[in-house]
mmCIF file of C-alpha atoms in Angstrom:
data_model
loop_
_atom_site.group_PDB
_atom_site.id
_atom_site.type_symbol
_atom_site.label_atom_id
_atom_site.label_comp_id
_atom_site.label_asym_id
_atom_site.label_seq_id
_atom_site.Cartn_x
_atom_site.Cartn_y
_atom_site.Cartn_z
ATOM 1 C CA UNK F 1 189.525 13.865 129.244
ATOM 2 C CA UNK F 2 191.678 10.670 129.242
ATOM 3 C CA UNK F 3 190.403 7.316 129.956
ATOM 4 C CA UNK F 4 192.451 7.612 133.414
ATOM 5 C CA UNK F 5 190.272 10.939 133.971
ATOM 6 C CA UNK F 6 186.785 9.218 134.133
ATOM 7 C CA UNK F 7 185.039 10.245 137.187
ATOM 8 C CA UNK F 8 183.594 7.510 139.152
ATOM 9 C CA UNK F 9 180.542 7.521 141.720
ATOM 10 C CA UNK F 10 178.733 5.021 144.204
ATOM 11 C CA UNK F 11 175.287 3.490 142.174
ATOM 12 C CA UNK F 12 173.081 4.733 145.250
ATOM 13 C CA UNK F 13 174.042 8.153 144.383
ATOM 14 C CA UNK F 14 173.183 7.670 140.874
ATOM 15 C CA UNK F 15 169.024 6.606 141.398
ATOM 16 C CA UNK F 16 170.093 2.632 141.401
ATOM 17 C CA UNK F 17 167.644 0.518 143.379
ATOM 18 C CA UNK F 18 170.404 -1.903 144.588
ATOM 19 C CA UNK F 19 174.061 -2.193 144.253
ATOM 20 C CA UNK F 20 174.671 -3.709 140.785
ATOM 21 C CA UNK F 21 178.462 -5.331 142.414
ATOM 22 C CA UNK F 22 176.516 -7.823 144.762
ATOM 23 C CA UNK F 23 174.050 -9.119 141.950
ATOM 24 C CA UNK F 24 177.234 -9.576 139.494
ATOM 25 C CA UNK F 25 179.404 -11.030 142.431
ATOM 26 C CA UNK F 26 176.744 -13.699 143.150
ATOM 27 C CA UNK F 27 176.292 -14.264 139.169
ATOM 28 C CA UNK F 28 179.501 -14.898 138.966
ATOM 29 C CA UNK F 29 179.755 -17.535 141.590
ATOM 30 C CA UNK F 30 177.061 -19.532 139.772
ATOM 31 C CA UNK F 31 179.776 -19.762 136.518
ATOM 32 C CA UNK F 32 177.255 -17.984 134.402
ATOM 33 C CA UNK F 33 179.953 -15.029 133.989
ATOM 34 C CA UNK F 34 182.494 -17.856 132.305
ATOM 35 C CA UNK F 35 184.603 -15.833 129.867
ATOM 36 C CA UNK F 36 183.971 -12.365 130.821
ATOM 37 C CA UNK F 37 186.777 -10.029 130.515
ATOM 38 C CA UNK F 38 185.853 -6.378 131.136
ATOM 39 C CA UNK F 39 182.421 -4.609 132.280
ATOM 40 C CA UNK F 40 182.240 -0.763 132.535
ATOM 41 C CA UNK F 41 178.925 0.863 133.259
ATOM 42 C CA UNK F 42 178.282 4.547 133.281
ATOM 43 C CA UNK F 43 175.066 6.790 134.504
ATOM 44 C CA UNK F 44 175.145 10.355 134.493
ATOM 45 C CA UNK F 45 178.551 10.284 132.705
ATOM 46 C CA UNK F 46 180.279 8.440 135.623
ATOM 47 C CA UNK F 47 181.711 5.373 136.125
ATOM 48 C CA UNK F 48 179.252 3.468 138.726
ATOM 49 C CA UNK F 49 180.837 -0.172 138.143
ATOM 50 C CA UNK F 50 184.260 -1.313 136.802
ATOM 51 C CA UNK F 51 185.154 -5.080 136.787
ATOM 52 C CA UNK F 52 188.086 -7.129 135.179
ATOM 53 C CA UNK F 53 188.939 -10.845 135.210
ATOM 54 C CA UNK F 54 191.620 -12.400 134.019
ATOM 55 C CA UNK F 55 191.222 -15.007 130.866
ATOM 56 C CA UNK F 56 192.424 -16.824 127.872
ATOM 57 C CA UNK F 57 192.020 -14.344 124.932
ATOM 58 C CA UNK F 58 192.471 -14.193 121.229
ATOM 59 C CA UNK F 59 193.862 -10.917 118.805
ATOM 60 C CA UNK F 60 191.374 -12.183 115.816
ATOM 61 C CA UNK F 61 192.292 -15.836 115.995
ATOM 62 C CA UNK F 62 195.848 -15.867 117.502
ATOM 63 C CA UNK F 63 195.722 -16.839 120.997
ATOM 64 C CA UNK F 64 197.352 -14.395 123.502
ATOM 65 C CA UNK F 65 197.383 -16.877 126.498
ATOM 66 C CA UNK F 66 196.348 -16.076 129.752
ATOM 67 C CA UNK F 67 195.821 -12.258 129.744
ATOM 68 C CA UNK F 68 195.337 -10.056 133.261
ATOM 69 C CA UNK F 69 192.909 -7.441 131.763
ATOM 70 C CA UNK F 70 192.780 -3.757 133.403
ATOM 71 C CA UNK F 71 191.421 -0.602 132.323
ATOM 72 C CA UNK F 72 193.811 -0.170 129.657
ATOM 73 C CA UNK F 73 193.901 -3.284 128.247
ATOM 74 C CA UNK F 74 192.917 -3.578 124.528
ATOM 75 C CA UNK F 75 190.520 -6.121 123.627
ATOM 76 C CA UNK F 76 188.777 -7.402 120.093
ATOM 77 C CA UNK F 77 185.466 -5.817 119.961
ATOM 78 C CA UNK F 78 184.930 -7.636 116.687
ATOM 79 C CA UNK F 79 181.394 -6.402 115.031
ATOM 80 C CA UNK F 80 181.253 -3.818 117.191
ATOM 81 C CA UNK F 81 183.636 -2.426 114.831
ATOM 82 C CA UNK F 82 180.738 -2.246 112.163
ATOM 83 C CA UNK F 83 178.859 -0.002 114.532
ATOM 84 C CA UNK F 84 181.680 2.356 114.722
ATOM 85 C CA UNK F 85 182.199 2.428 111.175
ATOM 86 C CA UNK F 86 178.743 3.828 110.819
ATOM 87 C CA UNK F 87 179.399 6.518 113.053
ATOM 88 C CA UNK F 88 182.500 7.438 111.009
ATOM 89 C CA UNK F 89 180.436 7.236 107.963
ATOM 90 C CA UNK F 90 178.407 9.897 109.181
ATOM 91 C CA UNK F 91 181.150 11.764 109.995
ATOM 92 C CA UNK F 92 182.822 11.924 106.560
ATOM 93 C CA UNK F 93 179.343 12.920 105.177
ATOM 94 C CA UNK F 94 179.068 15.726 107.207
ATOM 95 C CA UNK F 95 182.171 16.760 106.159
ATOM 96 C CA UNK F 96 181.277 16.266 102.829
ATOM 97 C CA UNK F 97 184.167 13.377 101.862
ATOM 98 C CA UNK F 98 181.896 10.342 101.050
ATOM 99 C CA UNK F 99 178.723 10.068 98.681
ATOM 100 C CA UNK F 100 175.143 10.525 99.681
ATOM 101 C CA UNK F 101 173.335 7.358 100.773
ATOM 102 C CA UNK F 102 170.812 7.137 97.904
ATOM 103 C CA UNK F 103 174.484 6.729 95.371
ATOM 104 C CA UNK F 104 174.763 3.539 93.691
ATOM 105 C CA UNK F 105 177.448 1.325 95.623
ATOM 106 C CA UNK F 106 179.165 -0.322 92.491
ATOM 107 C CA UNK F 107 179.722 3.799 91.016
ATOM 108 C CA UNK F 108 182.316 4.276 93.489
ATOM 109 C CA UNK F 109 184.514 1.156 92.302
ATOM 110 C CA UNK F 110 184.555 2.522 88.596
ATOM 111 C CA UNK F 111 188.015 0.185 88.285
ATOM 112 C CA UNK F 112 185.322 -2.893 87.815
ATOM 113 C CA UNK F 113 184.025 -1.569 84.711
ATOM 114 C CA UNK F 114 182.116 -4.926 84.024
ATOM 115 C CA UNK F 115 180.238 -4.554 86.958
ATOM 116 C CA UNK F 116 180.025 -0.653 87.159
ATOM 117 C CA UNK F 117 177.895 -1.171 83.452
ATOM 118 C CA UNK F 118 175.629 -3.823 85.670
ATOM 119 C CA UNK F 119 171.857 -2.092 85.739
ATOM 120 C CA UNK F 120 170.960 -4.452 88.176
ATOM 121 C CA UNK F 121 174.093 -3.472 90.790
ATOM 122 C CA UNK F 122 173.364 -0.272 90.164
ATOM 123 C CA UNK F 123 170.111 -0.690 92.118
ATOM 124 C CA UNK F 124 172.515 -1.169 95.302
ATOM 125 C CA UNK F 125 172.875 2.181 97.172
ATOM 126 C CA UNK F 126 175.097 2.903 99.965
ATOM 127 C CA UNK F 127 171.963 2.953 101.942
ATOM 128 C CA UNK F 128 171.589 -0.671 101.375
ATOM 129 C CA UNK F 129 174.995 -1.211 102.545
ATOM 130 C CA UNK F 130 174.517 0.543 105.678
ATOM 131 C CA UNK F 131 171.433 -1.231 106.475
ATOM 132 C CA UNK F 132 172.836 -4.435 105.227
ATOM 133 C CA UNK F 133 169.775 -5.142 102.694
ATOM 134 C CA UNK F 134 171.853 -5.114 99.731
ATOM 135 C CA UNK F 135 170.052 -8.762 98.976
ATOM 136 C CA UNK F 136 173.415 -10.265 97.228
ATOM 137 C CA UNK F 137 174.476 -13.624 98.300
ATOM 138 C CA UNK F 138 176.568 -13.424 101.852
ATOM 139 C CA UNK F 139 176.767 -16.383 104.632
ATOM 140 C CA UNK F 140 178.074 -15.777 107.918
ATOM 141 C CA UNK F 141 175.807 -18.181 109.529
ATOM 142 C CA UNK F 142 178.410 -20.906 109.343
ATOM 143 C CA UNK F 143 181.578 -20.628 111.738
ATOM 144 C CA UNK F 144 184.181 -18.326 110.938
ATOM 145 C CA UNK F 145 186.639 -20.909 111.262
ATOM 146 C CA UNK F 146 185.133 -22.477 107.898
ATOM 147 C CA UNK F 147 186.668 -20.944 104.785
ATOM 148 C CA UNK F 148 183.474 -21.236 103.190
ATOM 149 C CA UNK F 149 182.148 -18.728 105.776
ATOM 150 C CA UNK F 150 181.744 -15.250 103.308
ATOM 151 C CA UNK F 151 183.777 -13.161 105.493
ATOM 152 C CA UNK F 152 186.694 -15.720 105.371
ATOM 153 C CA UNK F 153 186.329 -16.024 101.984
ATOM 154 C CA UNK F 154 186.760 -12.575 101.458
ATOM 155 C CA UNK F 155 189.732 -11.902 103.671
ATOM 156 C CA UNK F 156 191.068 -14.895 101.400
ATOM 157 C CA UNK F 157 190.469 -13.770 98.458
ATOM 158 C CA UNK F 158 192.972 -12.066 95.961
ATOM 159 C CA UNK F 159 190.711 -8.768 95.428
ATOM 160 C CA UNK F 160 188.471 -8.733 98.186
ATOM 161 C CA UNK F 161 186.087 -5.605 96.820
ATOM 162 C CA UNK F 162 185.694 -7.533 93.437
ATOM 163 C CA UNK F 163 184.841 -10.304 95.347
ATOM 164 C CA UNK F 164 182.099 -8.554 97.389
ATOM 165 C CA UNK F 165 180.881 -6.556 94.532
ATOM 166 C CA UNK F 166 180.393 -9.684 92.234
ATOM 167 C CA UNK F 167 178.377 -11.535 94.553
ATOM 168 C CA UNK F 168 174.890 -13.326 92.831
ATOM 169 C CA UNK F 169 172.137 -10.580 93.209
ATOM 170 C CA UNK F 170 169.089 -12.852 95.352
ATOM 171 C CA UNK F 171 166.353 -10.579 96.109
ATOM 172 C CA UNK F 172 165.438 -6.858 95.523
ATOM 173 C CA UNK F 173 167.523 -4.590 97.663
ATOM 174 C CA UNK F 174 165.956 -3.307 100.675
ATOM 175 C CA UNK F 175 163.769 -6.479 101.131
ATOM 176 C CA UNK F 176 165.983 -8.673 103.223
ATOM 177 C CA UNK F 177 168.244 -8.331 106.003
ATOM 178 C CA UNK F 178 171.783 -10.220 105.449
ATOM 179 C CA UNK F 179 174.399 -10.061 107.692
ATOM 180 C CA UNK F 180 177.582 -8.943 105.961
ATOM 181 C CA UNK F 181 180.998 -8.115 106.765
ATOM 182 C CA UNK F 182 181.340 -7.498 102.758
ATOM 183 C CA UNK F 183 179.002 -4.735 103.184
ATOM 184 C CA UNK F 184 181.331 -2.950 105.735
ATOM 185 C CA UNK F 185 184.426 -3.456 103.735
ATOM 186 C CA UNK F 186 182.717 -1.265 100.873
ATOM 187 C CA UNK F 187 182.049 1.527 103.278
ATOM 188 C CA UNK F 188 185.330 1.662 104.939
ATOM 189 C CA UNK F 189 186.805 1.875 101.351
ATOM 190 C CA UNK F 190 184.588 4.502 100.118
ATOM 191 C CA UNK F 191 185.842 6.393 103.357
ATOM 192 C CA UNK F 192 189.230 5.829 102.609
ATOM 193 C CA UNK F 193 188.825 6.811 99.115
ATOM 194 C CA UNK F 194 186.903 10.263 100.290
ATOM 195 C CA UNK F 195 188.977 11.040 103.135
ATOM 196 C CA UNK F 196 192.396 10.010 101.563
ATOM 197 C CA UNK F 197 193.342 8.458 104.565
ATOM 198 C CA UNK F 198 193.325 5.029 106.081
ATOM 199 C CA UNK F 199 190.623 4.014 107.951
ATOM 200 C CA UNK F 200 192.308 3.575 111.334
ATOM 201 C CA UNK F 201 193.861 7.268 110.759
ATOM 202 C CA UNK F 202 190.758 8.766 109.764
ATOM 203 C CA UNK F 203 189.136 7.167 112.885
ATOM 204 C CA UNK F 204 192.148 8.349 115.189
ATOM 205 C CA UNK F 205 191.415 11.718 113.893
ATOM 206 C CA UNK F 206 187.796 12.440 113.618
ATOM 207 C CA UNK F 207 186.578 10.269 116.694
ATOM 208 C CA UNK F 208 189.368 8.665 118.812
ATOM 209 C CA UNK F 209 191.470 11.698 119.565
ATOM 210 C CA UNK F 210 188.477 14.032 120.244
ATOM 211 C CA UNK F 211 186.772 11.428 122.667
ATOM 212 C CA UNK F 212 190.624 11.037 124.697
ATOM 213 C CA UNK F 213 190.815 7.391 123.233
ATOM 214 C CA UNK F 214 194.293 7.293 123.262
ATOM 215 C CA UNK F 215 195.084 3.466 122.898
ATOM 216 C CA UNK F 216 193.663 1.657 119.767
ATOM 217 C CA UNK F 217 194.614 -1.110 117.189
ATOM 218 C CA UNK F 218 192.554 -2.124 114.237
ATOM 219 C CA UNK F 219 193.717 -5.256 112.324
ATOM 220 C CA UNK F 220 194.521 -5.725 108.840
ATOM 221 C CA UNK F 221 193.722 -8.643 106.664
ATOM 222 C CA UNK F 222 196.403 -10.332 104.401
ATOM 223 C CA UNK F 223 196.259 -7.761 102.027
ATOM 224 C CA UNK F 224 196.830 -5.015 104.078
ATOM 225 C CA UNK F 225 193.396 -3.714 104.277
ATOM 226 C CA UNK F 226 192.099 -2.432 107.850
ATOM 227 C CA UNK F 227 189.203 -5.061 108.664
ATOM 228 C CA UNK F 228 185.800 -2.520 108.626
ATOM 229 C CA UNK F 229 183.724 -5.451 109.647
ATOM 230 C CA UNK F 230 185.782 -6.625 112.513
ATOM 231 C CA UNK F 231 189.226 -5.553 113.560
ATOM 232 C CA UNK F 232 188.798 -3.036 115.652
ATOM 233 C CA UNK F 233 190.218 -3.493 119.298
ATOM 234 C CA UNK F 234 189.359 -1.030 122.316
ATOM 235 C CA UNK F 235 189.283 -1.171 125.993
ATOM 236 C CA UNK F 236 186.032 -1.580 127.650
ATOM 237 C CA UNK F 237 186.266 2.366 128.841
ATOM 238 C CA UNK F 238 186.783 3.416 125.665
ATOM 239 C CA UNK F 239 183.799 1.598 124.214
ATOM 240 C CA UNK F 240 181.936 3.122 127.028
ATOM 241 C CA UNK F 241 183.246 6.552 126.408
ATOM 242 C CA UNK F 242 181.809 6.453 122.839
ATOM 243 C CA UNK F 243 178.461 5.134 124.178
ATOM 244 C CA UNK F 244 178.554 8.256 126.481
ATOM 245 C CA UNK F 245 178.893 10.644 123.223
ATOM 246 C CA UNK F 246 176.017 9.134 121.978
ATOM 247 C CA UNK F 247 173.921 9.658 125.132
ATOM 248 C CA UNK F 248 175.274 13.435 124.340
ATOM 249 C CA UNK F 249 173.499 13.493 121.025
ATOM 250 C CA UNK F 250 177.051 12.800 119.411
ATOM 251 C CA UNK F 251 179.072 15.713 121.722
ATOM 252 C CA UNK F 252 181.877 15.632 123.704
ATOM 253 C CA UNK F 253 183.171 18.429 126.140
ATOM 254 C CA UNK F 254 180.878 20.828 124.194
ATOM 255 C CA UNK F 255 182.419 20.005 120.947
ATOM 256 C CA UNK F 256 180.348 18.169 118.262
ATOM 257 C CA UNK F 257 181.865 14.901 117.009
ATOM 258 C CA UNK F 258 179.104 13.225 115.185
ATOM 259 C CA UNK F 259 176.078 15.196 114.223
ATOM 260 C CA UNK F 260 172.908 14.548 116.018
ATOM 261 C CA UNK F 261 170.905 14.300 112.625
ATOM 262 C CA UNK F 262 173.477 11.274 111.490
ATOM 263 C CA UNK F 263 172.610 9.899 115.102
ATOM 264 C CA UNK F 264 168.763 10.158 114.361
ATOM 265 C CA UNK F 265 169.113 8.845 111.530
ATOM 266 C CA UNK F 266 171.078 5.501 112.444
ATOM 267 C CA UNK F 267 168.369 4.878 115.339
ATOM 268 C CA UNK F 268 165.940 4.449 113.496
ATOM 269 C CA UNK F 269 164.572 0.925 112.015
ATOM 270 C CA UNK F 270 165.535 1.722 108.363
ATOM 271 C CA UNK F 271 165.517 -1.921 107.798
ATOM 272 C CA UNK F 272 161.942 -2.675 108.129
ATOM 273 C CA UNK F 273 162.573 -6.313 107.947
ATOM 274 C CA UNK F 274 163.158 -9.702 109.895
ATOM 275 C CA UNK F 275 166.842 -9.697 111.367
ATOM 276 C CA UNK F 276 166.565 -13.270 113.175
ATOM 277 C CA UNK F 277 166.150 -11.742 116.430
ATOM 278 C CA UNK F 278 162.311 -11.332 118.206
ATOM 279 C CA UNK F 279 161.546 -7.369 118.852
ATOM 280 C CA UNK F 280 165.332 -6.148 117.637
ATOM 281 C CA UNK F 281 165.406 -3.768 114.368
ATOM 282 C CA UNK F 282 168.378 -2.595 112.582
ATOM 283 C CA UNK F 283 169.436 1.085 111.823
ATOM 284 C CA UNK F 284 172.696 1.945 110.258
ATOM 285 C CA UNK F 285 175.085 -0.177 111.536
ATOM 286 C CA UNK F 286 173.372 -0.189 115.002
ATOM 287 C CA UNK F 287 171.153 -2.924 116.817
ATOM 288 C CA UNK F 288 167.745 -1.119 117.856
ATOM 289 C CA UNK F 289 165.681 -2.692 120.862
ATOM 290 C CA UNK F 290 163.268 -2.084 123.567
ATOM 291 C CA UNK F 291 162.761 -3.686 126.973
ATOM 292 C CA UNK F 292 159.459 -4.433 128.869
ATOM 293 C CA UNK F 293 159.920 -2.327 131.990
ATOM 294 C CA UNK F 294 157.087 -2.442 134.684
ATOM 295 C CA UNK F 295 156.789 -0.176 137.866
ATOM 296 C CA UNK F 296 154.088 1.423 139.593
ATOM 297 C CA UNK F 297 152.807 3.206 136.695
ATOM 298 C CA UNK F 298 152.419 0.019 134.504
ATOM 299 C CA UNK F 299 154.700 -1.513 131.932
ATOM 300 C CA UNK F 300 156.502 0.810 129.156
ATOM 301 C CA UNK F 301 159.009 -0.032 126.841
ATOM 302 C CA UNK F 302 162.904 1.392 127.313
ATOM 303 C CA UNK F 303 164.557 1.779 124.321
ATOM 304 C CA UNK F 304 168.190 1.110 123.708
ATOM 305 C CA UNK F 305 170.639 0.972 120.874
ATOM 306 C CA UNK F 306 173.287 -1.490 120.892
ATOM 307 C CA UNK F 307 176.469 -2.766 118.942
ATOM 308 C CA UNK F 308 177.097 -6.469 119.044
ATOM 309 C CA UNK F 309 180.292 -8.387 118.291
ATOM 310 C CA UNK F 310 181.436 -12.180 118.129
ATOM 311 C CA UNK F 311 182.657 -13.934 121.398
ATOM 312 C CA UNK F 312 180.248 -11.595 123.397
ATOM 313 C CA UNK F 313 181.190 -8.307 122.889
ATOM 314 C CA UNK F 314 178.736 -5.585 123.819
ATOM 315 C CA UNK F 315 177.844 -2.048 123.507
ATOM 316 C CA UNK F 316 174.291 -0.971 125.280
ATOM 317 C CA UNK F 317 173.274 2.424 125.100
ATOM 318 C CA UNK F 318 170.147 3.318 127.267
ATOM 319 C CA UNK F 319 169.029 7.069 126.565
ATOM 320 C CA UNK F 320 165.736 7.278 128.980
ATOM 321 C CA UNK F 321 168.156 5.831 131.859
ATOM 322 C CA UNK F 322 171.005 7.856 131.081
ATOM 323 C CA UNK F 323 173.169 4.556 131.330
ATOM 324 C CA UNK F 324 175.783 3.035 129.294
ATOM 325 C CA UNK F 325 177.198 -0.613 129.615
ATOM 326 C CA UNK F 326 180.350 -1.970 127.586
ATOM 327 C CA UNK F 327 181.101 -5.805 128.098
ATOM 328 C CA UNK F 328 184.064 -7.714 126.792
ATOM 329 C CA UNK F 329 184.571 -11.312 126.636
ATOM 330 C CA UNK F 330 187.010 -14.232 125.126
ATOM 331 C CA UNK F 331 183.566 -16.472 124.352
ATOM 332 C CA UNK F 332 184.481 -16.129 120.319
ATOM 333 C CA UNK F 333 182.736 -18.465 118.085
ATOM 334 C CA UNK F 334 180.558 -20.384 121.043
ATOM 335 C CA UNK F 335 176.950 -21.122 120.381
ATOM 336 C CA UNK F 336 176.504 -19.725 123.898
ATOM 337 C CA UNK F 337 178.554 -16.520 123.886
ATOM 338 C CA UNK F 338 175.335 -14.570 124.201
ATOM 339 C CA UNK F 339 174.705 -15.691 127.943
ATOM 340 C CA UNK F 340 177.124 -13.840 129.714
ATOM 341 C CA UNK F 341 176.234 -10.883 128.363
ATOM 342 C CA UNK F 342 172.530 -11.341 128.912
ATOM 343 C CA UNK F 343 172.864 -12.176 132.227
ATOM 344 C CA UNK F 344 174.731 -8.880 133.156
ATOM 345 C CA UNK F 345 172.275 -6.789 131.501
ATOM 346 C CA UNK F 346 169.216 -8.848 132.626
ATOM 347 C CA UNK F 347 170.143 -10.087 135.970
ATOM 348 C CA UNK F 348 172.606 -7.185 137.129
ATOM 349 C CA UNK F 349 172.087 -3.783 135.571
ATOM 350 C CA UNK F 350 168.397 -3.625 134.518
ATOM 351 C CA UNK F 351 167.211 -5.046 138.393
ATOM 352 C CA UNK F 352 169.634 -2.205 139.550
ATOM 353 C CA UNK F 353 168.473 0.772 137.579
ATOM 354 C CA UNK F 354 164.327 -0.399 137.393
ATOM 355 C CA UNK F 355 163.979 -2.351 140.736
ATOM 356 C CA UNK F 356 162.215 -5.292 138.517
#
């Protein structure tokens, strides 16, 4: 099934309590959706809402000017890339192409003899990389326009992998969550070495082609390396397709794409530490949350998994609601970038789904 073959359905035929289009349009009139470029919502595997709005956009910091967005228009998904790399690692692991999660990271880079022999660094495992609990120095809390930002420094380093592996160890691995594009660069390189393919080539053959995702772009750094942390460009429909595959326990049209066991592991709170957002946990490169929903029977927690990217890029998957929401926006590096996607989720779709 290609992106153009999506089936559509009216929200009222899919169990919505109210029409999300009305709420969306009212919210847009208030200016609270400034910078939103695309929204695709699925329920029951069908598109129940789709909207595109023209706006200024960028390709990894380079201005594209005003873009007329549509169903096939590629968009930076920034750090949503990380969650997709998590899926790719699971696919490669199931095929015996990459090491198990308890193997030391540094052992996968034996060319750095001085680092590979460090007993402290041997404690840092692939599981720690997947959960961003390596315990090494890394700071992405400052703007990505600042060369002191660790991801920017990595991109500008003469050898990105030595730069990452040589970071000072600040705390015992597994004890503290530190957001790290460096961890993704390591995982991406390990996937490439194990599969014998570039990260984009492996992604296309193992994930995108089987899902019918025909259009994608993967931005490379100045050293020619595909950015595993933030370089992927996809259309919102393609993001939604990935979310639907997750709802279907890793299957697409009867074919297994990602093993259910890997998804189950990925969506467990492996990093039992504070990640800075109340109520949120982190699995294998996916955010895990729970929304309090009140109905006639009382209040219960509706679990979801999500991928977040700079600028307001979002992919939400609510298994209990059989619901997927993909959002692309152009509010890169803005301190308020979270507001528009939050408004879409909390003021449009959750009320339409639950009636609260």
